[in-house]
CSV table of C-alpha atoms in Angstrom, one decimal:
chain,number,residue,atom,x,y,z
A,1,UNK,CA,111.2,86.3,61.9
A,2,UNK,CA,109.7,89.6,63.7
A,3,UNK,CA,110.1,89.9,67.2
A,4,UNK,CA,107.6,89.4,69.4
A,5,UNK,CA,107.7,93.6,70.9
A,6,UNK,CA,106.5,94.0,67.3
A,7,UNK,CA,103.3,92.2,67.5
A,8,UNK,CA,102.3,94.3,70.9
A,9,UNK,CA,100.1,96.9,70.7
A,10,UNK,CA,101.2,98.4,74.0
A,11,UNK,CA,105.3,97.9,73.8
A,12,UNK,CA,106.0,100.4,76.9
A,13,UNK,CA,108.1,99.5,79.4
A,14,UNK,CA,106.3,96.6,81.1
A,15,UNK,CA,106.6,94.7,78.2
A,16,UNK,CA,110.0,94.8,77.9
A,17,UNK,CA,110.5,95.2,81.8
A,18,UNK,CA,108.7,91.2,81.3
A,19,UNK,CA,111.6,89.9,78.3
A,20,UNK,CA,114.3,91.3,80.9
A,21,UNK,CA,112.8,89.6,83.5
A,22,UNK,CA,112.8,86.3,81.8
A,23,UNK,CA,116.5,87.0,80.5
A,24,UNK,CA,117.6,87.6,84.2
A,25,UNK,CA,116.0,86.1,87.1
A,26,UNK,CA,112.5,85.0,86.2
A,27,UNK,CA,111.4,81.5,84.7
A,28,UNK,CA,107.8,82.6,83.6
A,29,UNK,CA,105.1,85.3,83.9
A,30,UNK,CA,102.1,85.7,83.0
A,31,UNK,CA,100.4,89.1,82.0
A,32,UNK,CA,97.2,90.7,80.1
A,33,UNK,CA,98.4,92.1,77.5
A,34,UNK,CA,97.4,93.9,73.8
A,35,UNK,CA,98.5,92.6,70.6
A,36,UNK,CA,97.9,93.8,67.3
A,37,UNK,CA,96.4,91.1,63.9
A,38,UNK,CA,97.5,91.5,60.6
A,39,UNK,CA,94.8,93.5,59.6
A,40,UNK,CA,95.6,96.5,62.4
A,41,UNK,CA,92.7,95.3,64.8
A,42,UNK,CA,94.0,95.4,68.6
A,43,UNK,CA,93.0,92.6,70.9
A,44,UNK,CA,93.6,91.6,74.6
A,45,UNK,CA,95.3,88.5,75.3
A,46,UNK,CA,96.1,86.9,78.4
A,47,UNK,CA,99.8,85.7,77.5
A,48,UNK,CA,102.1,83.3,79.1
A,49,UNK,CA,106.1,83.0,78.5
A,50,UNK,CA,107.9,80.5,80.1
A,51,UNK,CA,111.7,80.1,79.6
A,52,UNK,CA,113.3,76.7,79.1
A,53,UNK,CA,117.1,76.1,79.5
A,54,UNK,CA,118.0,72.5,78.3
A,55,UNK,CA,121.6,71.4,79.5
A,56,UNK,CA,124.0,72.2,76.9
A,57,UNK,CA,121.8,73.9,74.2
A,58,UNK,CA,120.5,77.7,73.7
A,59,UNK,CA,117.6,79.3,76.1
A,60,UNK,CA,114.5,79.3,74.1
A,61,UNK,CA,110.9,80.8,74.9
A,62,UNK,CA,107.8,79.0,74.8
A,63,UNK,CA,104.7,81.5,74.7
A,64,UNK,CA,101.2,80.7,75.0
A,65,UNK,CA,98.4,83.4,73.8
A,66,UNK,CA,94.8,83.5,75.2
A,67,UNK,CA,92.6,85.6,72.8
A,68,UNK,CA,90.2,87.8,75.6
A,69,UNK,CA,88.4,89.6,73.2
A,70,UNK,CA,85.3,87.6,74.3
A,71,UNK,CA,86.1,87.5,77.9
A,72,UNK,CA,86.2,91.0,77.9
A,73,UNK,CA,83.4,91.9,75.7
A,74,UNK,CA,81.0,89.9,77.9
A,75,UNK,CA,82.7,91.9,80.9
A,76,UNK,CA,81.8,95.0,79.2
A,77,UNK,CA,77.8,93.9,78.5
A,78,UNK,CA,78.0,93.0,82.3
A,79,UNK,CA,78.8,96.5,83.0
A,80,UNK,CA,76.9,98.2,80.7
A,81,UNK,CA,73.9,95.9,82.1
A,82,UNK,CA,74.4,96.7,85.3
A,83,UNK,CA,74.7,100.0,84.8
A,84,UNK,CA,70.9,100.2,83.3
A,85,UNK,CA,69.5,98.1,85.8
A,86,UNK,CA,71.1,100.5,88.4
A,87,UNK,CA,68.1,102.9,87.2
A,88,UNK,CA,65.6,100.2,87.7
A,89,UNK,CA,62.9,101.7,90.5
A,90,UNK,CA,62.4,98.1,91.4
A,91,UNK,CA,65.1,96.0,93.7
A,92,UNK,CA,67.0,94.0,91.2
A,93,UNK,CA,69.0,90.9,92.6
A,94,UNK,CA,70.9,88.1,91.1
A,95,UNK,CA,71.8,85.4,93.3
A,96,UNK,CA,74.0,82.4,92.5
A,97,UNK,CA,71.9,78.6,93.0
A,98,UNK,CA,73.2,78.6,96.2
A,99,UNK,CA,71.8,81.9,97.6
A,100,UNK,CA,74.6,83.8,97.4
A,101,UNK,CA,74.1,87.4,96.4
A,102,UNK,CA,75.7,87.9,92.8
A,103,UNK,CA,74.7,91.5,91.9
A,104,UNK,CA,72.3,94.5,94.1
A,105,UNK,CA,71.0,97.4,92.2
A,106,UNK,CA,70.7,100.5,93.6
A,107,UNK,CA,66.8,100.4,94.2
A,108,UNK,CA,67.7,97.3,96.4
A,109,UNK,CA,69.8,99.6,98.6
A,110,UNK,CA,66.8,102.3,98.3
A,111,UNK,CA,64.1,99.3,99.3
A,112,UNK,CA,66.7,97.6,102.0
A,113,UNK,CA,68.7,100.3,102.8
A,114,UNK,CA,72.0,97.8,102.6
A,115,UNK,CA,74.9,99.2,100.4
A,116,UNK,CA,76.0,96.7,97.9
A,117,UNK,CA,79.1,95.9,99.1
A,118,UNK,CA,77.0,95.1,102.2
A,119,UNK,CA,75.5,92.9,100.2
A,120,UNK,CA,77.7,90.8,98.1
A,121,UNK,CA,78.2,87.3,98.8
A,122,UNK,CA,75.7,87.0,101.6
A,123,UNK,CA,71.9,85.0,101.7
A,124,UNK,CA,68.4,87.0,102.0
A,125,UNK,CA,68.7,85.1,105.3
A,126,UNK,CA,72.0,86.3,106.5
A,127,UNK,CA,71.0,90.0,105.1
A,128,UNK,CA,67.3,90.4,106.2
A,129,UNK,CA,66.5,87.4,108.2
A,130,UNK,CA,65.2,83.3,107.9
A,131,UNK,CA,61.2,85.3,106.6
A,132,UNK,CA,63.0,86.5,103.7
A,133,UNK,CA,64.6,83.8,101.8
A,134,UNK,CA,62.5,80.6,100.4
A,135,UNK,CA,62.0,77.5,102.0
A,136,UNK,CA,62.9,74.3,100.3
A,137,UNK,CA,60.0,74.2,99.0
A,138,UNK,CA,59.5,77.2,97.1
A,139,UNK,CA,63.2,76.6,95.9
A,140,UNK,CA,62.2,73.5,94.4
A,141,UNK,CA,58.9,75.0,92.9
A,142,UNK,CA,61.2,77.9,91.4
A,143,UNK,CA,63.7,74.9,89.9
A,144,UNK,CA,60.7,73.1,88.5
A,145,UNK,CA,59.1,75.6,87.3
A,146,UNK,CA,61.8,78.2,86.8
A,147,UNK,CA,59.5,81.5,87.9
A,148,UNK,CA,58.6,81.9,91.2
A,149,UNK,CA,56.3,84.7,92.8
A,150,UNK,CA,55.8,85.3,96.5
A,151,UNK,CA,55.5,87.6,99.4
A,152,UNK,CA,57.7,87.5,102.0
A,153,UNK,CA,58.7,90.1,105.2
A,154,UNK,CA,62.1,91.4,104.7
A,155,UNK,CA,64.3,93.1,107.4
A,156,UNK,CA,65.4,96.7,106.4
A,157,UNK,CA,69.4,98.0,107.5
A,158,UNK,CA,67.3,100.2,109.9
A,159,UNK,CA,65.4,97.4,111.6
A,160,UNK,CA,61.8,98.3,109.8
A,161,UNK,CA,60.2,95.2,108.5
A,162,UNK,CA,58.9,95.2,105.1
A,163,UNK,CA,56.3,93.2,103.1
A,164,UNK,CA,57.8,92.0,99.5
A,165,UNK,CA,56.9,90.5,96.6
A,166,UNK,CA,59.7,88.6,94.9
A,167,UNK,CA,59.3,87.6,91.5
A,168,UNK,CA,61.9,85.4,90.8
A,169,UNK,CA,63.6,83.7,87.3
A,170,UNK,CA,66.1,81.0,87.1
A,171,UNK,CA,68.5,81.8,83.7
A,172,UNK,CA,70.5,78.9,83.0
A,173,UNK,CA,74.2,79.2,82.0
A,174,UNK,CA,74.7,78.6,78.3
A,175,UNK,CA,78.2,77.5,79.4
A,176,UNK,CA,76.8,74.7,81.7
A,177,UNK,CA,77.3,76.5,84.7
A,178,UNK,CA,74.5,76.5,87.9
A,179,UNK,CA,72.1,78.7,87.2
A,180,UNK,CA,71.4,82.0,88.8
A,181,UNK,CA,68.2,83.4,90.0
A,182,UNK,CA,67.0,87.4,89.1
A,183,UNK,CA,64.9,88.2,91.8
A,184,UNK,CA,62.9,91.8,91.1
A,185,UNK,CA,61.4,93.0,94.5
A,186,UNK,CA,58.8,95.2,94.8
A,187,UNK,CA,57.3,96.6,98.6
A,188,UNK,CA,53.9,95.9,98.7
A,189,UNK,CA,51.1,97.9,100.9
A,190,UNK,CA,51.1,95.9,104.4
């Protein structure tokens, strides 16, 4: 019997701006909101409303509520993570299992010189040249084995070549996702 404003921890204007809509024009939206439990605690929810209108009968609502606490929890570790390995001397990476580049501290933009939005989304190869990613072979070794250490020459922003060892880790996805690969790289005396 209480409306569904009431249950919203954050009933400003957008969420009502969102029940207008769906009186007027709209047929559904979708929005993150916060919503309050019985016992006070606030929570983010992803929450979608559609609006059905049968022939001859009353409008009526359907909602569906996706509890983010989780979601958004885990984004918060990510960030406090990141943040700590951000002050790592070494040249932190995390690639996805197929090369991509997932995360770059800053001591890989010290080491490479390459600014992490540089970064993002490209190879070792594409970034620093073909003598800086793995072969096949050591990306089957690293899957087998799932540590890998080697030395390889890696191609600096500025052109400079540097020698690097890459110790690499593969950390499975307890969600069943492919893995990813941490990569700590370290420039060695040449």
């Amino acid at each position: 019997g209480r409306s569904t404003l009431d249950l919203l921890a954050d009933r400003g204007e957008s969420a009502v701006d969102d029940v207008s809509g769906l009186c007027g024009n709209w047929r559904h939206y979708t929005a993150e909101r916060r919503f309050i439990r019985k016992n006070g605690e606030i929570w983010p929810a992803r929450v979608t409303v559609s609006i059905i209108r049968p022939p001859g009968s009353e409008m009526f609502m359907v909602s569906m509520v996706e509890d983010l606490s989780k979601q958004k929890a885990d984004e918060r570790r990510m960030r406090q993570m990141g943040q700590m390995l951000d002050h790592a001397s070494d040249a932190i990476i995390i690639h996805d299992d197929g090369r991509r580049i997932r995360f770059w501290n800053e001591g890989a933009q010290r080491l490479f010189g390459w600014r992490r939005e540089q970064a993002l989304g490209r190879t070792f190869a594409e970034l620093m040249g073909q003598q800086s990613a793995l072969s096949e072979q050591e990306m089957g070794m690293l899957h087998e084995r799932g540590q890998l250490a080697v030395n390889v020459s890696c191609r600096t922003q500025d052109g400079r070549m540097l020698q690097v060892e890459r110790r690499l880790t593969v950390v499975d996805d307890e969600e069943g996702k492919p893995p990813s690969v941490l990569s700590v790289n370290r420039e060695i005396a040449g």
